[in-house]
Structure formats: C-alpha cells, structure tokens
Short mmCIF file of C-alpha atoms in Angstrom, two decimals:
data_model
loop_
_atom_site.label_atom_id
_atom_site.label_comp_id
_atom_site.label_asym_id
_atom_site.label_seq_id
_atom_site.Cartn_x
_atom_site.Cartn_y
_atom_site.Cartn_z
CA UNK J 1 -4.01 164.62 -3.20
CA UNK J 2 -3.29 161.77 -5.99
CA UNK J 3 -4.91 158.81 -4.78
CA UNK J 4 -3.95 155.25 -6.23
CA UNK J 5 -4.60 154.26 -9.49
CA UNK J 6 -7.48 151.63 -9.95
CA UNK J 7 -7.84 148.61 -12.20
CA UNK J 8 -10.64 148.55 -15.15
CA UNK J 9 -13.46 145.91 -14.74
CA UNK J 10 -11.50 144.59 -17.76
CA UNK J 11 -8.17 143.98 -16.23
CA UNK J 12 -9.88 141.04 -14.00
CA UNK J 13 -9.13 137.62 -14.65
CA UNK J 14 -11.75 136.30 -17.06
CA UNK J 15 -12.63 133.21 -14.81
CA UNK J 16 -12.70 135.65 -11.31
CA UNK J 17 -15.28 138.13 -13.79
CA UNK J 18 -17.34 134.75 -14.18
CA UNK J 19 -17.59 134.06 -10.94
CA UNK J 20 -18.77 137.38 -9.87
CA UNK J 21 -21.30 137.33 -12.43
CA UNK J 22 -22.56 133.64 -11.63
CA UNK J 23 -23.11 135.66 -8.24
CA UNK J 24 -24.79 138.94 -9.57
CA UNK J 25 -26.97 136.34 -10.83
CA UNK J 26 -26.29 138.13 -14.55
CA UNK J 27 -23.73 139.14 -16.88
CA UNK J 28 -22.25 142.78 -16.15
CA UNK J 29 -23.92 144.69 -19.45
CA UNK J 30 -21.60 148.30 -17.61
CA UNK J 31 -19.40 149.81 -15.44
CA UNK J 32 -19.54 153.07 -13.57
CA UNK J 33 -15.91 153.27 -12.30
CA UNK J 34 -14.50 155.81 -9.73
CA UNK J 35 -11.49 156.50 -8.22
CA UNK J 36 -10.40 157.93 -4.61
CA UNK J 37 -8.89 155.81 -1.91
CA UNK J 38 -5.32 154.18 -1.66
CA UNK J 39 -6.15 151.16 -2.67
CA UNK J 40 -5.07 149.27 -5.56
CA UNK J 41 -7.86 147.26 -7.16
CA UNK J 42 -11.07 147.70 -9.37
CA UNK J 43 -13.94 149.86 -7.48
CA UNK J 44 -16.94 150.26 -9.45
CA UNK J 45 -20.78 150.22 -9.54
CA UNK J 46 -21.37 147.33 -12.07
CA UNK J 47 -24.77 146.94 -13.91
CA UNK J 48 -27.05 144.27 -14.59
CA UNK J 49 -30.80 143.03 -15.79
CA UNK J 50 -31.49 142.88 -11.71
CA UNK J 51 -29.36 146.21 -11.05
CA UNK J 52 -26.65 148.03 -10.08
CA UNK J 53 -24.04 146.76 -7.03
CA UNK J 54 -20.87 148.23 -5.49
CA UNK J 55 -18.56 146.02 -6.08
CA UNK J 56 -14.05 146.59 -5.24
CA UNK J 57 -11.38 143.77 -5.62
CA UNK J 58 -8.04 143.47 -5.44
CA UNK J 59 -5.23 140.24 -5.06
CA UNK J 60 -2.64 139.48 -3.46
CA UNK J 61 -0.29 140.32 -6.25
CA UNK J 62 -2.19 143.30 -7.28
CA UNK J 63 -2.06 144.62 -3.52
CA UNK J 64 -1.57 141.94 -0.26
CA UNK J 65 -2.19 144.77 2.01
CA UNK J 66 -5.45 146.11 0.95
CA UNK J 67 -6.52 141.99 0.42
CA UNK J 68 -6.14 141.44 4.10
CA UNK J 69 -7.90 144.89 4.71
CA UNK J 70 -10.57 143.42 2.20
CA UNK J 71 -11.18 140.22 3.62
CA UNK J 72 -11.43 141.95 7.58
CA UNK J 73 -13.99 143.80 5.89
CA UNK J 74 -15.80 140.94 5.32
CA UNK J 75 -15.94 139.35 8.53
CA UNK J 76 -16.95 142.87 9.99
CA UNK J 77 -19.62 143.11 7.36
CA UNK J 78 -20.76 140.03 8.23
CA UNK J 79 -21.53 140.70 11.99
CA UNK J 80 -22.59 144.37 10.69
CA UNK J 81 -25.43 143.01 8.26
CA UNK J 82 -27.52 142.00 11.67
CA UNK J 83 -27.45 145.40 13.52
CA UNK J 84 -28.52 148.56 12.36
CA UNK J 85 -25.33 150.30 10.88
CA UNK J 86 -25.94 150.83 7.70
CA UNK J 87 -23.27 149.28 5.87
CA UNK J 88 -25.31 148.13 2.70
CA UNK J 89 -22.93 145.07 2.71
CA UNK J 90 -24.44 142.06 -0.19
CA UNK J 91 -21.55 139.03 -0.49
CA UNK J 92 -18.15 138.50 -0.61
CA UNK J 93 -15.70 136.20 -2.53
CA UNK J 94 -12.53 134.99 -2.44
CA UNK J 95 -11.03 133.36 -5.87
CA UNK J 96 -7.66 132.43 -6.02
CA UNK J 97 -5.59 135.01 -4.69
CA UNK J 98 -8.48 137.71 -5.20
CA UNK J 99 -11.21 138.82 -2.73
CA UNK J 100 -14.03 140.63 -3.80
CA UNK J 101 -16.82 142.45 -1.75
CA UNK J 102 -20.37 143.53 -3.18
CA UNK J 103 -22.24 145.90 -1.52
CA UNK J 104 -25.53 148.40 -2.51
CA UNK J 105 -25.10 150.84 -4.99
CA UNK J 106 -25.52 154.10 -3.76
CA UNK J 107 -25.97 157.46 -6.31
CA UNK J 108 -23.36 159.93 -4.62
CA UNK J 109 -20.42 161.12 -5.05
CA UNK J 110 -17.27 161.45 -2.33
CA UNK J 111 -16.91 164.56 -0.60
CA UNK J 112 -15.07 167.37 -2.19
CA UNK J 113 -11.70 167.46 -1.22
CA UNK J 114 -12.20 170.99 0.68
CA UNK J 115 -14.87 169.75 2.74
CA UNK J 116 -17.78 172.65 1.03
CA UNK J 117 -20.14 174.13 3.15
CA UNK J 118 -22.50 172.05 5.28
CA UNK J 119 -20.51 168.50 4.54
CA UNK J 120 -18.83 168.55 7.43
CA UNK J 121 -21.55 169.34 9.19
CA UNK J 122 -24.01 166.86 8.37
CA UNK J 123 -21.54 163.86 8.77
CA UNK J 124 -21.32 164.84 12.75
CA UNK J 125 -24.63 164.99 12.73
CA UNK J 126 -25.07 161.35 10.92
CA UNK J 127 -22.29 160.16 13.74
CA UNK J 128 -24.50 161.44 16.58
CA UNK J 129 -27.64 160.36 15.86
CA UNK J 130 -26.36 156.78 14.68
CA UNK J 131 -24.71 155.87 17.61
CA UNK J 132 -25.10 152.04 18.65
CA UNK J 133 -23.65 149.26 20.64
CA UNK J 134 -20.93 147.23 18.56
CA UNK J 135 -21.15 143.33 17.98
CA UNK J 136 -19.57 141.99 20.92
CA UNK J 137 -17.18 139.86 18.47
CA UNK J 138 -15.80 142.96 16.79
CA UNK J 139 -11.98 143.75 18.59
CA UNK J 140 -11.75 146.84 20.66
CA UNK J 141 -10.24 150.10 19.07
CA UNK J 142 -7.29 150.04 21.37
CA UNK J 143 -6.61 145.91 20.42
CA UNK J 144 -7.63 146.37 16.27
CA UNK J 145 -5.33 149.51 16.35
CA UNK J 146 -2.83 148.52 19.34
CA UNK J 147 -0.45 149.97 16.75
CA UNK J 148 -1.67 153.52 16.86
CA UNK J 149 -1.59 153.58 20.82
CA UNK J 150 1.72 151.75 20.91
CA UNK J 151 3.21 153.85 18.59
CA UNK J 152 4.73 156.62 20.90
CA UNK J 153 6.15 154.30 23.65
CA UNK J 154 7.93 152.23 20.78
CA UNK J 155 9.47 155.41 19.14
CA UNK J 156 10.28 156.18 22.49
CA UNK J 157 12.19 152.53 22.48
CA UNK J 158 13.71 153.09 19.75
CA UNK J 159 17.33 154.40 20.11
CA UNK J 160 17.31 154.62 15.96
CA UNK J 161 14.70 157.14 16.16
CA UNK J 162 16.15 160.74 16.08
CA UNK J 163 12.59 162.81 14.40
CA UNK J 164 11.15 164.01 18.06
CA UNK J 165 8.45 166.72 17.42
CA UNK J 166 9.89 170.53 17.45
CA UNK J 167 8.61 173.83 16.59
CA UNK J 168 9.19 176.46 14.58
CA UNK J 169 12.04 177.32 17.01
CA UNK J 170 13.42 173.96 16.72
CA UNK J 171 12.31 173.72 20.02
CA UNK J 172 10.36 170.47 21.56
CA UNK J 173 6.89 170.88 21.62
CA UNK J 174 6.49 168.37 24.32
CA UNK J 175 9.31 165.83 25.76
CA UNK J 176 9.33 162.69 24.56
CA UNK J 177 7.55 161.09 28.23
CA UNK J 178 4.73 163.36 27.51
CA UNK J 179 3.63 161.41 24.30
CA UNK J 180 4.27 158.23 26.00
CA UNK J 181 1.61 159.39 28.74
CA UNK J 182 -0.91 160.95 26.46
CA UNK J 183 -1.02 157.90 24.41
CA UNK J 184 -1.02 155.98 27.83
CA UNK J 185 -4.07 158.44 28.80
CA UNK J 186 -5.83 158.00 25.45
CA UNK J 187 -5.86 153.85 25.57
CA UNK J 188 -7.86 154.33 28.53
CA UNK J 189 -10.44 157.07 27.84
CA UNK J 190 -11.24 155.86 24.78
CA UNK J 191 -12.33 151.54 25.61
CA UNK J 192 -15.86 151.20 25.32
CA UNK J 193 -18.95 149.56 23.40
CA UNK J 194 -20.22 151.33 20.65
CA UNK J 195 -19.50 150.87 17.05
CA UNK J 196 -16.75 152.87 15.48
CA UNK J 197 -15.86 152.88 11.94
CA UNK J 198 -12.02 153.98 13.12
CA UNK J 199 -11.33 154.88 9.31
CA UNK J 200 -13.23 158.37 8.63
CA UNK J 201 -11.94 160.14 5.58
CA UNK J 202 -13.44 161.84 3.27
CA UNK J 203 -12.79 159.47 0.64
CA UNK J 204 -14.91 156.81 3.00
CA UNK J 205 -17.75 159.14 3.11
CA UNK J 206 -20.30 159.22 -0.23
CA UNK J 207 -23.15 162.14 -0.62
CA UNK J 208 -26.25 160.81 -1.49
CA UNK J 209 -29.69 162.55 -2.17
CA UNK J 210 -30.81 161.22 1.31
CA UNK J 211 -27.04 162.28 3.11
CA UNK J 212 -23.86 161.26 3.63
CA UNK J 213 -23.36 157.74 3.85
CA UNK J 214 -20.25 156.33 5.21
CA UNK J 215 -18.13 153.55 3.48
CA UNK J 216 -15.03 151.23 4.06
CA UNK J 217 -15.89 149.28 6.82
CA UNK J 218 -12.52 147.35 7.43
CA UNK J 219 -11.52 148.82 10.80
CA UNK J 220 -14.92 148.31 12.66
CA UNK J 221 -14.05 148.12 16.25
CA UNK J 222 -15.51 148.81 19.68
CA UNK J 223 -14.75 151.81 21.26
CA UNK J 224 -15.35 155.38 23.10
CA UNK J 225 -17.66 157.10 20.20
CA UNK J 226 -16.10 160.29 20.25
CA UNK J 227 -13.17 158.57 18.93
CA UNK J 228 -14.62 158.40 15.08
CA UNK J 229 -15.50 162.13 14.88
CA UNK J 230 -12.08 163.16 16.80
CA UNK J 231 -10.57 161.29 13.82
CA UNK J 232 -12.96 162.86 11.43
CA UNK J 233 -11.72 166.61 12.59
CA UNK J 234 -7.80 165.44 12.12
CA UNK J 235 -8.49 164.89 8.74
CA UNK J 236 -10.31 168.07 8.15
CA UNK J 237 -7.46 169.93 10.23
CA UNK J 238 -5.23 168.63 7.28
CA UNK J 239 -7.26 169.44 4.47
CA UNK J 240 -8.04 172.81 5.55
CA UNK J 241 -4.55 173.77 7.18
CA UNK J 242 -6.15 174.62 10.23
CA UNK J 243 -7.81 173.27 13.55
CA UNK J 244 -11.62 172.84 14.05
CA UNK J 245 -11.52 173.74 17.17
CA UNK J 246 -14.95 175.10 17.09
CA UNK J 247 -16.54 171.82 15.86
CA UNK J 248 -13.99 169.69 18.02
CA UNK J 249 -15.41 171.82 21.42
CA UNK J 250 -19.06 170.83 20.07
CA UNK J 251 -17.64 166.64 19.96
CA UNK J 252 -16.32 167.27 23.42
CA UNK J 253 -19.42 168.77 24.91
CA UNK J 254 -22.19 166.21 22.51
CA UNK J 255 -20.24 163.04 24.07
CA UNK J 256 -19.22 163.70 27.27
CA UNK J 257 -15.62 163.27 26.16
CA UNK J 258 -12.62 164.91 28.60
CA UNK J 259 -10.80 167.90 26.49
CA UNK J 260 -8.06 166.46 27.91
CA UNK J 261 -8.78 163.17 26.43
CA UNK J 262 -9.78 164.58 23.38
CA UNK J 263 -5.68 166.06 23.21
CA UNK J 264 -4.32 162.85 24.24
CA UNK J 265 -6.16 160.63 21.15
CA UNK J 266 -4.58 163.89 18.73
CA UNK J 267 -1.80 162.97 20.41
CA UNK J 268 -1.75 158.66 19.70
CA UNK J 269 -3.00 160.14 16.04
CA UNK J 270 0.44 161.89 15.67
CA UNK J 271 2.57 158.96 17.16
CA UNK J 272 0.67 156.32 14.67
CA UNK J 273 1.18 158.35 11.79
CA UNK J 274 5.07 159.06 12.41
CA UNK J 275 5.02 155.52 13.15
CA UNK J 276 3.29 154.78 9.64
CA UNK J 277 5.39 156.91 7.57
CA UNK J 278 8.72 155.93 8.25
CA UNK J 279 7.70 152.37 7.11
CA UNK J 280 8.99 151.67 3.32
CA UNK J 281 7.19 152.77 0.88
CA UNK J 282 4.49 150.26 -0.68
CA UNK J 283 4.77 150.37 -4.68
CA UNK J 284 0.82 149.69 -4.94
CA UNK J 285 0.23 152.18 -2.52
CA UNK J 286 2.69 155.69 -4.06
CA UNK J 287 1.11 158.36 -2.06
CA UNK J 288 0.38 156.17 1.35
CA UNK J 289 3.41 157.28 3.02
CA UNK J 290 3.04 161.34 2.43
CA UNK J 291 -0.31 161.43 3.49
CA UNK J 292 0.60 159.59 6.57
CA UNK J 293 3.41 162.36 6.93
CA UNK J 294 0.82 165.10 6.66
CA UNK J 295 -1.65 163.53 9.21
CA UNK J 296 1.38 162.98 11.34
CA UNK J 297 2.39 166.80 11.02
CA UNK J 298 -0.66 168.38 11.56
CA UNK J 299 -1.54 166.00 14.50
CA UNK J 300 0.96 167.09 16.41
CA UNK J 301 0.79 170.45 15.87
CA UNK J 302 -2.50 170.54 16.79
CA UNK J 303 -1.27 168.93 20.29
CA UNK J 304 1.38 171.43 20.91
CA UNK J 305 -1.64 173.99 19.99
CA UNK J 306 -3.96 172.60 22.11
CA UNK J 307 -1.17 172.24 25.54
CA UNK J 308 -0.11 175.46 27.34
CA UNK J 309 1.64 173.84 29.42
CA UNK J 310 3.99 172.36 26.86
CA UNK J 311 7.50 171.98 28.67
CA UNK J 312 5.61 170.34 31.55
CA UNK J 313 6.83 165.89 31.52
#
C-alpha cells in the first residue's frame, strides 16, 4: 500500500515550530521522522535536552479532514489521560489554522504490512486483557460512526446507486433488505460501555520491546468490545487475501459476542466502506479511496462467505 506523503519538521511555519518548542520546554536539536498512515502532516519523534516526544500536525490547508480528526483526538485524549488506557497522550495545540498533538515517544516500529508471525496474535491478546469501561462523555460507536451503520439503508435510498454486491456469477450475494437488516442487527448488538479505539489498523498499532502498543486515538467511542478486534480481523482479511476465521471464532467465543452478530458488523463494515469510496477523491489523501474499496470488497465477501443461507431477505 502507498500511504500519504508526510511533511518534514522543516516545512512548518517558523512561528508554529516556536511555539511547539516554547512547549517542549527546548529547542528541537532532531527529528526521527516516519511515515505510514493517510494523513497529510508532519509525524515524527522530535528530540530535545529533556527528551524525545511524539509529536504529528497538520492544517487546515495542508489537510481540513485529518485537522478535525486531530483536534477530536484531543478532546478524547483528554478524558483518556484519567483512566487507564494507555494512550501516552502529553499536550495539544492549536496555532492558526494548525493543530498539533504531543504524545510519549515510544521505540517501535509499525507492524509489517503482512502481519509476521505472532503480531497478530499478541494485539488480541493486548485487546483482551485491556478491556475497560469508557468515559461516560466519549459518544457511542453507533452515534461517533452513525455513518458506518447508516450506510446500507442510505445506499438502499439511493435510486443513483446501481453497485449492489454480486458474485463471481454476477449473482447477488444477498438482496439489498438483507444489508439493511444486518446493519439494523449490528447497531444493536454492538451499544455498550467499554472503550473502543474503533480505528485498528496496522498502521495504528507500534511494536515496542514491551508489546504492541496501539496509536491514533481519534475515534474513541463507547461500545460492544468485540467490535475493535472484529475490525482488527477485516483488516487482516484484506492484507492477507483471506478470512481469519479461526481467530474471528476465538473473538466470538473470548467475548460472548453472537456469530451472528459478529456477520452483521462485517456486514455495516462493507456498507461504510462502499459508502466511503464512492465519495470524491481527497487530493491530500491519494490512496484513501482504494483502500476504502478494498476493505469494502473483502467485507462483503467475507459476509456472503460467512451466510449459507444467502438468497434468504
């Protein structure tokens, strides 16, 4: 995958670098850039006489979408900081028409785009064994991403949209009521309490010495846990050009979560995505809208997979 180009510390305005560094508390003697992600902005670990911090930025010219995605990051950070997630999160800024967060450095790198041996593993682990109850100010999943569970029922509404699901056959997989109802299903199975991050990819997750650690904190929500590692699997389904099913059987038995239900958020993943990537494209974002397209595709072939009784409304 080519992810979005970043900015160099360099490129930021001279008085918005000031401001960071009256913050840092020093001047910025280096820069440890790195790249991954969509978006557009500087990302680095930036270095100074009291240490190293995690800093990203971007503006509202340089990228509107990812500086409202920034600044919801702060205000989730913000009721984060007093729990026990461990979202590392320092300070955040906003200068002008930039927003910048700072958060603990943390030696790692992000998981290799295959997903290698063991990975994959140890991030369901981390997701099991770090379960808590959200801040009770943080939005439910199915209200932050009403989008994603809309999605089918407003395709559905759509008389412009002609792109239903089909097979190899050219076939439908499933009529078009059938998404409506599994993304119906899904909103409800899925409301509850505990923290989600609602964003797991593996360019979100960092290795450390100590583990994976996860990252990107702007779609912290409240929520059915087994949504996050459901999410998680999607992603590796689409990597890997095949299902987890074996590791998806192990979410459905850890958290008590329906198989059914399990199908029916695959299901609201495929409508959101579809939804996503007919959307024009964003110029700061160039490879947003075919990555959308693949989680799209192999979301809803993983439904039709998953459903024997396909032809069924």
């Amino acid at each position: 995958m080519q992810w979005t180009p970043r900015l160099p510390w360099q490129a930021l305005p001279d008085d918005l670098r000031r401001r960071v560094e009256e913050r840092l508390g020093a001047p910025v003697t280096g820069v440890d850039a790195v790249t991954g992600g969509f978006s557009a902005g500087f990302a680095g670990v930036v270095r100074t006489e009291h240490g190293p911090a995690f800093l990203k930025a971007t503006s509202e010219t340089v990228n509107s979408h990812g500086r409202a995605l920034y600044r919801q990051e702060h205000s989730a950070c913000r009721l984060l900081s007093a729990t026990r997630a461990p979202v590392g999160f320092l300070w955040g800024l906003d200068h002008q028409d930039w927003t910048v967060l700072a958060f603990r450095a943390v030696t790692g790198s992000i998981c290799g785009p295959g997903w290698p041996p063991g990975q994959l593993d140890a991030v369901l682990r981390l997701l099991r064994e770090t379960r808590i109850t959200a801040p009770a100010a943080l939005p439910p999943v199915t209200t932050l991403l009403r989008e994603a569970f809309d999605a089918w029922p407003a395709l559905a509404a759509d008389p412009a949209f002609d792109a239903w699901p089909t097979d190899a056959t050219g076939a439908a997989p499933l009529p078009a009521q059938r998404w409506v109802a599994l993304a119906e299903q899904a909103r409800h199975a899925f409301t509850g309490d505990e923290l989600l991050h609602a964003d797991l990819r593996a360019d979100n997750i960092l290795w450390s010495d100590t583990g994976p650690v996860l990252v990107d904190w702007a779609y912290a929500c409240r929520g059915a846990a087994a949504f996050d590692p459901i999410y998680l699997l999607l992603e590796v389904a689409r990597v890997n050009g095949r299902p987890p099913e074996a590791e998806l059987a192990q979410v459905v038995t850890g958290y008590g979560c329906a198989d059914e239900d399990a199908t029916a958020l695959l299901a609201v993943f495929g409508g959101w995505f579809t939804w996503m990537s007919r959307m024009p494209p964003i110029p700061a974002l160039p490879t947003l809208r075919d990555f959308q397209k693949d989680m799209a595709r192999t979301a809803i072939e993983w439904v039709g997979a998953r459903l024997p009784d396909r032809t069924q409304p």
